[in-house]
Coordinates of C-alpha atoms in Angstrom, one line a residue:
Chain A
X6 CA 0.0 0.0 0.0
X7 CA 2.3 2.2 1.3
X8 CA 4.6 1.5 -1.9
X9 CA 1.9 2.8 -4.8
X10 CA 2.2 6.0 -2.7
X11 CA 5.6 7.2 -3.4
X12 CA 4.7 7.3 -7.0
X13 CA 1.1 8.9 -6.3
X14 CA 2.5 11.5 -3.7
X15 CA 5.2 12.5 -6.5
X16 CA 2.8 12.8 -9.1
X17 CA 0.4 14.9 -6.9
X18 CA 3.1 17.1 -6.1
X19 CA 5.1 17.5 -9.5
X20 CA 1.8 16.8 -11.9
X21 CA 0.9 14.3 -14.7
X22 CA 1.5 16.2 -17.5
X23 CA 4.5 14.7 -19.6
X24 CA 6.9 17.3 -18.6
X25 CA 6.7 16.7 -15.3
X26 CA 7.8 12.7 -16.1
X27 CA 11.6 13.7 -15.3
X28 CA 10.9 15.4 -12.0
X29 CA 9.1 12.6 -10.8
X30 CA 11.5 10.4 -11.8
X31 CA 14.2 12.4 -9.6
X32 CA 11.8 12.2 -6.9
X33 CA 11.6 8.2 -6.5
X34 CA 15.2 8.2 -7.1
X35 CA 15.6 10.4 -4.2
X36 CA 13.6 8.5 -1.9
X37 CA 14.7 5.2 -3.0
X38 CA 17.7 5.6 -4.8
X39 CA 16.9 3.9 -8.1
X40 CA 13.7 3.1 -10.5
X41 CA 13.0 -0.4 -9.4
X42 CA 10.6 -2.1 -12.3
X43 CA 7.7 -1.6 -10.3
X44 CA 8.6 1.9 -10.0
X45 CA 8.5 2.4 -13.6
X46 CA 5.2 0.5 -14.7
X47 CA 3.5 2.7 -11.7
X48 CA 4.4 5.8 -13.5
X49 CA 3.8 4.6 -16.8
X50 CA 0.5 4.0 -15.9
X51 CA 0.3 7.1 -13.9
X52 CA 1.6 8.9 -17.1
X53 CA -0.4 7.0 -19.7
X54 CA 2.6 6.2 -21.4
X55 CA 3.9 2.4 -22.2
X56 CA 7.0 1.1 -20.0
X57 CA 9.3 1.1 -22.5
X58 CA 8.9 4.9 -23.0
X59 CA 9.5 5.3 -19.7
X60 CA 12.2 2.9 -19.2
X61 CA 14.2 4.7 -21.9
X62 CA 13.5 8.0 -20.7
X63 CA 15.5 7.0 -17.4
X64 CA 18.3 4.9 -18.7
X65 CA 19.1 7.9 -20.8
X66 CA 20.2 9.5 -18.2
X67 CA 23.5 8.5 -15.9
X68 CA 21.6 10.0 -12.7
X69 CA 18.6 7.9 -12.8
X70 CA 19.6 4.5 -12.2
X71 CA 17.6 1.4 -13.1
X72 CA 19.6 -1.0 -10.9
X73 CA 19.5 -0.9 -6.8
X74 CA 22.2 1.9 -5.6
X75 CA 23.3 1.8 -2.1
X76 CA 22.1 4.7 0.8
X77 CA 25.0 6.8 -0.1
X78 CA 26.2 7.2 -4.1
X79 CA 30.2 8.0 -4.4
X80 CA 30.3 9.7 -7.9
X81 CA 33.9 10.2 -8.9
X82 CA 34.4 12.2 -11.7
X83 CA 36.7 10.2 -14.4
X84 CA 37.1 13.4 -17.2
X85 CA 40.1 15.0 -18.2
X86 CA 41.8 17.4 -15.3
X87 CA 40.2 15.0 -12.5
X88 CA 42.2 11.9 -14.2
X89 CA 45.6 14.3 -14.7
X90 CA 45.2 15.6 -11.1
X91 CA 44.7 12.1 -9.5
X92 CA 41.5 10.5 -10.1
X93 CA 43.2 7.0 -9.4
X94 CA 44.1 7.8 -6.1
X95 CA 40.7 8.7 -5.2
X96 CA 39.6 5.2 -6.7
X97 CA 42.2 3.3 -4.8
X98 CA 41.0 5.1 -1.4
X99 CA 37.3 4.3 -2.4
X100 CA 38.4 0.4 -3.2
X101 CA 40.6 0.4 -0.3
X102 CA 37.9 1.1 2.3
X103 CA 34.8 -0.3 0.5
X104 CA 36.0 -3.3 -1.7
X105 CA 34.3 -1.3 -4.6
X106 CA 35.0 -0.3 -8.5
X107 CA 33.1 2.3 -10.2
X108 CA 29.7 0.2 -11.1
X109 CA 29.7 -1.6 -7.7
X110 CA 27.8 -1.3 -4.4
X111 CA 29.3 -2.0 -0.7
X112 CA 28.4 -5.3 0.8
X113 CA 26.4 -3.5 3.2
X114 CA 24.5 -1.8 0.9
X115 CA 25.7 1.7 2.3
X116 CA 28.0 3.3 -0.8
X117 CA 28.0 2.6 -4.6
X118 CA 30.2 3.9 -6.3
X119 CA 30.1 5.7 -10.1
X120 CA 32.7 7.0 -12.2
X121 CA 31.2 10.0 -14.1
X122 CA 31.9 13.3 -16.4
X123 CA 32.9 16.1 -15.5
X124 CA 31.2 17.8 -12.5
X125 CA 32.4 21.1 -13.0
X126 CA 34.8 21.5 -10.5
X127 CA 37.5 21.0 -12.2
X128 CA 40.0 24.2 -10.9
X129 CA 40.0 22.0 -7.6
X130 CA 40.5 18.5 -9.2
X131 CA 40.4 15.7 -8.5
X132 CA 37.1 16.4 -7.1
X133 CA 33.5 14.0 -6.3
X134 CA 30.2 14.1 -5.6
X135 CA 28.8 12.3 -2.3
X136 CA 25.3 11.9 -3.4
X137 CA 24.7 15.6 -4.1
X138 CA 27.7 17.7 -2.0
X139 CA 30.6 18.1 -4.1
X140 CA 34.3 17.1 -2.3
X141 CA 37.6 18.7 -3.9
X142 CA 41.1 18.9 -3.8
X143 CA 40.9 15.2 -2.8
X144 CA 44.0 12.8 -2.0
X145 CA 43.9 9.0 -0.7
X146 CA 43.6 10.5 2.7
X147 CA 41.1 12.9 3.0
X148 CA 39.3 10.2 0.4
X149 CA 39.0 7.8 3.7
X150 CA 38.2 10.8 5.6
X151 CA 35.0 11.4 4.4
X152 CA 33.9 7.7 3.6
X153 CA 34.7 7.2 7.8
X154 CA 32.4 10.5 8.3
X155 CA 29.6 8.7 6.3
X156 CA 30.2 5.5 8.1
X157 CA 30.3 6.7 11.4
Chain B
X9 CA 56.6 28.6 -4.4
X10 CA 53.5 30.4 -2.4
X11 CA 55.3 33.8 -3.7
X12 CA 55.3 32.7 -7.1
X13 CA 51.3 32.3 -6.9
X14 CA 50.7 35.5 -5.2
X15 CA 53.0 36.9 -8.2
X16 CA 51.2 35.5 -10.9
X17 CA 48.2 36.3 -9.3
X18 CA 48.8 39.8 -9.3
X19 CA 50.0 39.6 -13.0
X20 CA 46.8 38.4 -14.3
X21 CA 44.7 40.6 -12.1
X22 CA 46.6 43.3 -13.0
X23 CA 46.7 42.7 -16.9
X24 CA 45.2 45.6 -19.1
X25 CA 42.9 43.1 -20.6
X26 CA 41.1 42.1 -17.2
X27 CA 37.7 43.3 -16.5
X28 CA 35.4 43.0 -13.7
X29 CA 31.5 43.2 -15.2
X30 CA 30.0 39.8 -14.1
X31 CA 31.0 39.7 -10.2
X32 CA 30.8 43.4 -9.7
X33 CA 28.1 45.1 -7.1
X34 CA 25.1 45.9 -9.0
X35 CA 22.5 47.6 -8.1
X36 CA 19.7 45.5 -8.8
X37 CA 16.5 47.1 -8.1
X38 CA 17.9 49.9 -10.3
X39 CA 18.7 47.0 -13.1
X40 CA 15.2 45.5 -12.7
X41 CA 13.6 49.2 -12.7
X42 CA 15.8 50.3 -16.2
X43 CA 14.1 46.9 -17.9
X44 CA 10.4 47.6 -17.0
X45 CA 11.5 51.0 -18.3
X46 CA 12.8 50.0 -21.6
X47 CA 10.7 48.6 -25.0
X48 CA 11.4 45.6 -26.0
X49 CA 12.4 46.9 -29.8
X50 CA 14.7 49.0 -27.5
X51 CA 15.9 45.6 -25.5
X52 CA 16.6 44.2 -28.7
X53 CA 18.5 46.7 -30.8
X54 CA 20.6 47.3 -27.6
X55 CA 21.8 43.8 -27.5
X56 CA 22.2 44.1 -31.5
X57 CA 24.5 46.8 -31.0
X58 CA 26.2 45.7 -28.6
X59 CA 27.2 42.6 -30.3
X60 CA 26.9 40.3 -27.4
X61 CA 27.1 36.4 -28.6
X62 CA 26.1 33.3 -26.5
X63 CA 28.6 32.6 -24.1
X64 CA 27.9 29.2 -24.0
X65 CA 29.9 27.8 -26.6
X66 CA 28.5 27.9 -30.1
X67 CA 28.0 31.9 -30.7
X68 CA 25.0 32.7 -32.1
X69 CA 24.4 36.5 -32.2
X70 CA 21.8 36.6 -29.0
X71 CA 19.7 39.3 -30.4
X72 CA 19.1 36.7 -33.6
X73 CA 17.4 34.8 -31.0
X74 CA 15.4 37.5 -29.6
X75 CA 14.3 38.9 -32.8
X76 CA 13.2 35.5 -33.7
X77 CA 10.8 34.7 -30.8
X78 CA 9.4 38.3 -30.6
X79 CA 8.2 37.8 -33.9
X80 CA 7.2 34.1 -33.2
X81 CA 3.2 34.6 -33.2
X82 CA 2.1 32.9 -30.0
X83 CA 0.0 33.8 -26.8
X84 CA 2.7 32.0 -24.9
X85 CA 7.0 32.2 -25.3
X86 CA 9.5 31.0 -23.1
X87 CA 12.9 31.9 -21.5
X88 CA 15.0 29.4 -20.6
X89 CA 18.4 29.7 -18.9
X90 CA 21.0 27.0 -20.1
X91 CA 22.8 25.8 -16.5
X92 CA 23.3 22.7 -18.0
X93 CA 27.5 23.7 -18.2
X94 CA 28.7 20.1 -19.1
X95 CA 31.6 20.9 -20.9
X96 CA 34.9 19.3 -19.6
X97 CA 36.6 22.5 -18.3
X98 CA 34.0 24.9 -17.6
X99 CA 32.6 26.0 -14.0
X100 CA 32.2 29.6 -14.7
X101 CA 28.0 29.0 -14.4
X102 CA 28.6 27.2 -11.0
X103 CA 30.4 30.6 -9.9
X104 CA 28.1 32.9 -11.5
X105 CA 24.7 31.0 -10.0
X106 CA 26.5 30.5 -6.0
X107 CA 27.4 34.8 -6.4
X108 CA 25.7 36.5 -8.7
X109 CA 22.3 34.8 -9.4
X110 CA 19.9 38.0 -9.4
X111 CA 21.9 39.0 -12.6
X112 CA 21.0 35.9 -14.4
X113 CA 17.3 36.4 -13.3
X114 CA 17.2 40.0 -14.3
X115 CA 19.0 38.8 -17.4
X116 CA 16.0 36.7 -18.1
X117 CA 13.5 39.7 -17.4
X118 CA 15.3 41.5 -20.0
X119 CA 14.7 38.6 -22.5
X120 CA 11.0 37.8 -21.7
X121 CA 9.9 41.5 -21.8
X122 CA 12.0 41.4 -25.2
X123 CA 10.2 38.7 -26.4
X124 CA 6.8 38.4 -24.2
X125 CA 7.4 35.7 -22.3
X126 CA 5.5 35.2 -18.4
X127 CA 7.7 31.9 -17.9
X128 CA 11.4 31.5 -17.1
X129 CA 12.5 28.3 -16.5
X130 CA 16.5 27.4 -15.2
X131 CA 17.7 24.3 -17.0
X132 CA 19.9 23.2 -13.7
X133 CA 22.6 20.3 -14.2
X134 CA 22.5 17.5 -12.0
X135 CA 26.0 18.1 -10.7
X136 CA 24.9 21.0 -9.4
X137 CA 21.9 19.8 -7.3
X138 CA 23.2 21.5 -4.1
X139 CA 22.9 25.2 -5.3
X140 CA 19.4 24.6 -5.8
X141 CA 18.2 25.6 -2.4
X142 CA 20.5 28.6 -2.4
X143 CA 19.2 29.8 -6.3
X144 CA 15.4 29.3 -5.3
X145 CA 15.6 31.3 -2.5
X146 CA 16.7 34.3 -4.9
X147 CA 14.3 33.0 -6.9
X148 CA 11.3 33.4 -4.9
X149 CA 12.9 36.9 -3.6
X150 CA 12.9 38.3 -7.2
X151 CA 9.5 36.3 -8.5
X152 CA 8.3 38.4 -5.2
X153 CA 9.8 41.7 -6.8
X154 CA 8.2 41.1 -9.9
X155 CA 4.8 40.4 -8.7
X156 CA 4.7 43.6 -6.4
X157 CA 6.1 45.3 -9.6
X158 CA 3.0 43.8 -11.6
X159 CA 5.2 42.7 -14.4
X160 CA 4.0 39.0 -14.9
X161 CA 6.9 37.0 -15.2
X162 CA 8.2 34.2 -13.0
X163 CA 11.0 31.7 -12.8
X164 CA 11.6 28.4 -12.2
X165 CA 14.4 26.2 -11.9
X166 CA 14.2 22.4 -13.8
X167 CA 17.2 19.9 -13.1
X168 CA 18.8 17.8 -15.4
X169 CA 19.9 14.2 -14.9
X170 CA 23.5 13.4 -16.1
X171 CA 23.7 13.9 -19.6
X172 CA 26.0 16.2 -21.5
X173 CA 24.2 16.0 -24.5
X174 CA 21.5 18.5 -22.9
X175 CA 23.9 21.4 -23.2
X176 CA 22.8 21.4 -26.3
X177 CA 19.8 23.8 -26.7
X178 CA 17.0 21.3 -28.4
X179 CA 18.2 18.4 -26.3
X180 CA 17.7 20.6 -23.5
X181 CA 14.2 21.4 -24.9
X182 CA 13.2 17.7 -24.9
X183 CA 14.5 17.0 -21.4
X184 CA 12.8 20.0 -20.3
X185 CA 9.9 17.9 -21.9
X186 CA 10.2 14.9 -20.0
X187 CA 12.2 12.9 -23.1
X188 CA 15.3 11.2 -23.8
X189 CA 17.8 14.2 -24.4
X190 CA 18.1 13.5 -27.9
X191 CA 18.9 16.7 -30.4
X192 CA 15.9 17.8 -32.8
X193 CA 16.2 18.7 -36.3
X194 CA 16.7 22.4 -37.1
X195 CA 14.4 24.3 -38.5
X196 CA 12.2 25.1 -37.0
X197 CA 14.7 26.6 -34.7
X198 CA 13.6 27.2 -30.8
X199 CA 13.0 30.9 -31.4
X200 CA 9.9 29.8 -33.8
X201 CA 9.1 26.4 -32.1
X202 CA 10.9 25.8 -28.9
X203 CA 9.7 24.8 -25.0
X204 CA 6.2 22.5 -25.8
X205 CA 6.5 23.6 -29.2
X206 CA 5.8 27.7 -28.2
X207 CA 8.8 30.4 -29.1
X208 CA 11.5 30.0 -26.7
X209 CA 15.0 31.8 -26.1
X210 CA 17.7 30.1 -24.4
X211 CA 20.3 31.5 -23.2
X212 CA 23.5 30.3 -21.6
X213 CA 23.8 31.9 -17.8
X214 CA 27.1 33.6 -18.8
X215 CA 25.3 35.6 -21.8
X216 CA 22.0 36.6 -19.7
X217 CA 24.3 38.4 -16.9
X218 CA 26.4 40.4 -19.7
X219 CA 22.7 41.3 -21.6
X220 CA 21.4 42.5 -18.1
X221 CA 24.9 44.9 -17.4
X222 CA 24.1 45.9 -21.5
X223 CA 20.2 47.2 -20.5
X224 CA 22.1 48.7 -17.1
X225 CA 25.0 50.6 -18.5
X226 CA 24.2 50.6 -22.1
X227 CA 26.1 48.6 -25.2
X228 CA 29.0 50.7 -25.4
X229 CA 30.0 49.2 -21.9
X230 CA 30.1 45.9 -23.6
X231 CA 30.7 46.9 -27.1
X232 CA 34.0 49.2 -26.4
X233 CA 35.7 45.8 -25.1
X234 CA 37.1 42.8 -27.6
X235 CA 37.6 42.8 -31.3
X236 CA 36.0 43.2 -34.0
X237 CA 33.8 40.3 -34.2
X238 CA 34.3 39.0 -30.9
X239 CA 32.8 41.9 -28.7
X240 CA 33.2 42.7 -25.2
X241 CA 34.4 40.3 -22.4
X242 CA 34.0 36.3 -21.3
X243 CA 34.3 34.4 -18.2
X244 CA 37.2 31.8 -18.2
X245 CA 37.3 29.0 -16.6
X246 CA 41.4 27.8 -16.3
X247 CA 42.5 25.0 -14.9
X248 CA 45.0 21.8 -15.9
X249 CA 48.5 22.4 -15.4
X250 CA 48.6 26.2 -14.0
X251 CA 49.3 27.5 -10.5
X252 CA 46.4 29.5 -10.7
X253 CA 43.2 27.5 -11.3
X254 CA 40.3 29.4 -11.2
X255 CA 37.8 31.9 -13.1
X256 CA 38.7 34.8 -14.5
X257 CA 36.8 37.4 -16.5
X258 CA 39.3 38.9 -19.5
X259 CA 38.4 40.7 -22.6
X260 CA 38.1 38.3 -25.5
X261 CA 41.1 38.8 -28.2
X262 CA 43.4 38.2 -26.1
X263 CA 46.2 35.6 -27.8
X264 CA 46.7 32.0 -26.1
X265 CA 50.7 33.0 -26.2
X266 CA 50.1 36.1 -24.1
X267 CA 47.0 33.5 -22.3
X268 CA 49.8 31.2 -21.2
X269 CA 52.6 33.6 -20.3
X270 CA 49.5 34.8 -17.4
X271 CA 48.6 31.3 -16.7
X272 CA 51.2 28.6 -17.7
X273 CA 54.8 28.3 -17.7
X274 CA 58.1 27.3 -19.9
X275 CA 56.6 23.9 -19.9
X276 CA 53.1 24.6 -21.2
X277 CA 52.8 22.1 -24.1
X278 CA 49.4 23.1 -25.3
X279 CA 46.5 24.6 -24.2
X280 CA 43.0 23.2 -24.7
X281 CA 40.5 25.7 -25.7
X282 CA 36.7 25.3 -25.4
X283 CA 36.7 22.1 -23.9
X284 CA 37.0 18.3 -24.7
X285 CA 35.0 19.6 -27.7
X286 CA 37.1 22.6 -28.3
X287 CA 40.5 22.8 -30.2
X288 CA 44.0 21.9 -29.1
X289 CA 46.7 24.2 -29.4
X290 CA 50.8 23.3 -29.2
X291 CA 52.7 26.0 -27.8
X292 CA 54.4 26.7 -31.5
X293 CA 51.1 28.0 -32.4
X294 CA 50.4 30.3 -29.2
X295 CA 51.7 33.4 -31.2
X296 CA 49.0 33.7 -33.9
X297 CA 46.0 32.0 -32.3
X298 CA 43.5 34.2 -30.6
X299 CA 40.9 33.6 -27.8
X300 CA 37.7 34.6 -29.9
X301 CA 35.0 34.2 -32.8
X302 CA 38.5 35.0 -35.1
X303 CA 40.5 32.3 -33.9
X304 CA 39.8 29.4 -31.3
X305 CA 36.2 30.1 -30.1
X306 CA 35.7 29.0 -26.7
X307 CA 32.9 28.9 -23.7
X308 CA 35.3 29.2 -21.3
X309 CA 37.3 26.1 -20.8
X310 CA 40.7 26.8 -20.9
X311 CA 43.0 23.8 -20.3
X312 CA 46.3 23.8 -19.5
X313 CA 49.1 21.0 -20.4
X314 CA 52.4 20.8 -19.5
X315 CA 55.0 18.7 -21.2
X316 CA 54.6 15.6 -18.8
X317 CA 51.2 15.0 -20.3
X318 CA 50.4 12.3 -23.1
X319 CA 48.6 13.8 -25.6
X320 CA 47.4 10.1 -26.1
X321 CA 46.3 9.9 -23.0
X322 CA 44.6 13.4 -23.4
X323 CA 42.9 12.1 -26.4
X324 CA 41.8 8.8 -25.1
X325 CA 40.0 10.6 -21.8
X326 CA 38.0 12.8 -24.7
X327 CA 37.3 9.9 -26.8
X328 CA 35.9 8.1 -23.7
X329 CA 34.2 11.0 -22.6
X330 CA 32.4 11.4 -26.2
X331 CA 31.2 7.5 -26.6
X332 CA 29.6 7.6 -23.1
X333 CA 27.8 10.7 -23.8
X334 CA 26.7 10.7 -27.5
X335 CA 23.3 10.3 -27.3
X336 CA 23.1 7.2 -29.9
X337 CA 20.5 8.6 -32.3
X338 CA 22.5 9.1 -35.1
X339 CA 24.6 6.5 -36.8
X340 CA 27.7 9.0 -37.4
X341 CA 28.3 10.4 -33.6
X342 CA 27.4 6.6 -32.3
X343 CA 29.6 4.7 -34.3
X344 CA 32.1 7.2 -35.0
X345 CA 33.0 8.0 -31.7
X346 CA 33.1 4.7 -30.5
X347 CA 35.5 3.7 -33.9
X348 CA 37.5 6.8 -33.1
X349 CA 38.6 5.4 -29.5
X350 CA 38.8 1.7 -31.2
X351 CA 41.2 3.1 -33.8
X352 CA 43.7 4.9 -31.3
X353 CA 43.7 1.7 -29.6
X354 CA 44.3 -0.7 -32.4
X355 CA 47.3 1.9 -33.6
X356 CA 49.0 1.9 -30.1
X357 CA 48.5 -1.6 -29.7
X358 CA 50.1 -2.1 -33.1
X359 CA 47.0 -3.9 -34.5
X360 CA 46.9 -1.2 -37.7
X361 CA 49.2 0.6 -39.2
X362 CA 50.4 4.1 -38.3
X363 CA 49.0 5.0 -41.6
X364 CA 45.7 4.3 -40.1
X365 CA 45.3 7.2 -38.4
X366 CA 44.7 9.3 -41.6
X367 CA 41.4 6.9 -42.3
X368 CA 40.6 8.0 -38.6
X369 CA 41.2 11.6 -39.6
X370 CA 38.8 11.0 -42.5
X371 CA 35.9 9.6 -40.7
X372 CA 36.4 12.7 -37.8
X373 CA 35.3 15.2 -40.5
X374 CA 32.8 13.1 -41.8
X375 CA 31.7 13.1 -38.6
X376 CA 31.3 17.0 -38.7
X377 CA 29.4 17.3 -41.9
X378 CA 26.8 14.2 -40.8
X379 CA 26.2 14.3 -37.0
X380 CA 23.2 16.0 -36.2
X381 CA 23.7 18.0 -33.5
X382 CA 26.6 20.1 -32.0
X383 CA 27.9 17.1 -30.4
X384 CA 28.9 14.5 -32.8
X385 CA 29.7 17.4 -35.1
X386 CA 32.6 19.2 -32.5
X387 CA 34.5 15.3 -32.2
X388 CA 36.2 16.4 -34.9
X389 CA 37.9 19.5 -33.4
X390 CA 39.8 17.6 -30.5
X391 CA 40.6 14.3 -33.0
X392 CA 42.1 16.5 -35.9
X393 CA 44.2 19.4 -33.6
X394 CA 45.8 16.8 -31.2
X395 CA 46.7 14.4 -33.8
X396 CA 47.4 16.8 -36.7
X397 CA 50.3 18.5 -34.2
X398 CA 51.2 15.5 -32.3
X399 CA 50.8 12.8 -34.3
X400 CA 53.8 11.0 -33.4
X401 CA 52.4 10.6 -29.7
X402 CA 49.4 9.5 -31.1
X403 CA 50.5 6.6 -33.3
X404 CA 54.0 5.7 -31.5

């Protein structure tokens, strides 16, 4: 019961109309961290549009996963400055800490981890995004900094 | 070494071509006031003279844009602001939303009374998610403004999820629509049939601040700056191999040689301009390359390389970059992008030839005359400038 109503609370609140089809899309993915199946035939039909519209609107886009993400999304960027300035390191602190490669999700189910383009930050490289705050200047230390701050 | 900074620092701030228009105090209220004030023809042949162009990249003469919507016969327009600043490189936007977003918004005010708009909508990246609730609170400040002023006209902002591709203006347009962010055929161009298929302007952030400091100080304040087809000033962002990363607001014309004396060093190999999509420049060719419309157009990335960097390596990240964001619905950016990045490979892995390359070269501008959009059509610039001047690191 309670599940149908994340998808008919977000479509209350951000309307039916097609253009509002992304930001309810963003919504779920806030609350749940990814467009489950279910997810996605709900809104189709809240939509009136056929699941495979919908599916391909959201695997167009690299923010709206399909698959289950864990609580917290690492998002390291992989583009040009980042990967002169040391992307690897931050990768190697990331694997070090949660056993994980870009594409992966901790064992616990608390990080996942995406290598992704640029995210503007790039006079401060190598730089990420912990679900939506933005981390910069990063090294393999302060790297396991922050991933103990999100443990802990 | 903290000296050296602080010197160089002082250099560029200090340099006859540096300006300060974006990030200056404005008086807003007085900006706002001047554009309920003006009429739109007025708007419009101010930006014309002016001869502000988008900022965001391509350079379409902004007043084109507004001409074209105001004459779009429709009940309902739009203004949308392009935040969507994907381009490897570039964080100006970012810089310009977290300090100066009341120029952007009176930017847009400018535009819809130009064109007759009531809706302004900010096309906000993804990446950028946590300025939102810092840009809607000046938001509902200046919607607030408006309303008391009785000029019916409100903003609001629209994220994106991800995808470079929706930099591009009608890939933005069918996000904005709730689609897959794939590039529409042109004509009918925005201006005519835009935002749910009503007139719409859009306008990078950068270009809406400079055409609100145009209606506050008139276009000789803009115009009186630059060269003679690349007008007034740009925000850079630099970064790469410099000691100064950063943004910085310099008069366009300005050539890449005196560019990297300000920003690099005796070991700057080349300096990317405009982005992973931009043009590559070796240091032999600093001297008679300029920063503008003229030369190497550019929406602000400037990237720095010194001579430790593999240009293969360089090309490779851009290649990779490109196949994961091409948007797949046409044959030449999907295929050629991803045969592009095979090709390097297969060279440096000794698979083909070194004479390969040129077939590569051949398929990059075919790429340019038969991708459909921006995207697949700009591989070419990066593939042809780093391999046409170091070719040898590309195939050895």
């Amino acid at each position: 019961m309670t599940e149908i109503n994340i998808v008919k609370d977000a479509v209350k609140k951000h309307g039916r109309k097609r253009e509002s089809l992304m930001p309810v899309l963003q919504e779920i993915v806030k609350q749940e961290n990814y467009l489950s199946e279910e997810r996605l035939m709900e809104i189709a039909k809240e939509f009136d549009l056929s699941s495979a519209e919908v599916y391909g609107v959201a695997t167009f886009y690299s923010f709206l996963p399909v698959k289950p993400m864990g609580e917290n999304v690492i998002k390291v960027c992989q583009t040009i400055v980042c990967d002169m300035k040391g992307k690897e390191a931050v990768l190697d602190a990331i694997k070090d800490k949660l056993n994980i490669v870009p594409g992966q999700t901790s064992a616990d189910g608390k990080f996942s981890l995406m290598a992704v383009n640029c995210i503007g930050q790039c006079s401060n490289a190598p730089a990420m995004l912990v679900n939506d705050k933005p981390y910069i200047n990063l090294t393999y230390e302060n790297v396991v900094k922050i991933i103990d701050e999100y443990q802990s | 070494m903290v000296i050296d900074i602080k010197e160089k620092e002082r250099k560029v701030n200090s340099h006859k071509k540096r300006v300060n228009l974006i990030f200056k105090e404005h008086d807003i209220d007085k900006l706002i006031e001047k554009v309920l004030k003006t009429e739109p023809e007025k708007i419009i042949d101010e930006i014309k003279d002016s001869g502000l162009r988008g900022r965001g990249g391509a350079g379409f003469p902004t007043w084109i844009k507004l001409k074209g919507a105001r004459e779009a016969k429709s009940d309902i327009k739009y203004v949308v602001c392009n935040a969507d600043e994907g381009e490897p490189g570039t964080f100006k936007d970012r810089e310009i939303i977290e300090k100066k977003a009341e120029k952007i918004l009176a930017g847009m005010m400018a535009v819809a009374k130009a064109i007759g708009a009531k809706e302004g909508i900010i096309y906000l990246r993804a990446e950028y998610n946590y300025l939102i609730d810092g840009l809607q609170k000046k938001i509902d400040v200046f919607n607030k403004k408006l309303e008391d002023m009785k000029f019916d006209f409100t903003v609001f902002i629209k994220s994106g999820s991800g995808a470079y591709v929706c930099g591009e203006e009608t890939s933005l347009l069918e996000s904005l629509e709730g689609k897959r962010g794939e590039a529409r055929n042109k004509p009918p161009y925005p201006a005519q049939e835009g935002y749910l298929g009503k007139p719409t302007v859009i306008n990078n952030v950068e270009t809406l601040v400079y055409a609100a400091l145009i209606m506050l100080d008139g276009a000789e304040c803009f115009k009186k700056l630059g060269t003679m087809s690349s007008k007034g000033a740009k925000v850079f962002s630099v970064s790469g191999d410099t000691d100064i990363p950063g943004i910085y607001e310099i008069e366009m014309g300005m050539t890449l040689k005196e560019f990297a004396e300000l920003f690099g060093d005796s070991n700057t190999k080349a300096v990317q301009v405009g982005g992973a999509s931009g043009f590559c420049v070796p240091r032999s060719k600093f001297e008679e390359t300029v920063i503008g419309f003229e030369g190497v157009p550019t929406g602000g990335s400037m990237m720095l390389f010194s001579d430790k960097r593999s240009m293969y390596n360089i090309l490779h990240n851009y290649l990779e970059f490109f196949v994961e964001e091409s948007c797949g619905q046409c044959t030449p950016c999907r295929v050629g992008c991803q045969q592009l990045l095979k090709g390097i490979e297969s060279i440096k892995a000794k698979e083909k030839s070194k004479k390969y390359i040129d077939e590569l070269l051949e398929l990059a501008k075919n790429m340019k005359i038969t991708a459909k959009c921006g995207l697949g059509q700009s591989v070419c610039n990066p593939f042809i400038s780093i391999v046409e001047n170091f070719r040898e690191e590309i195939v050895y």
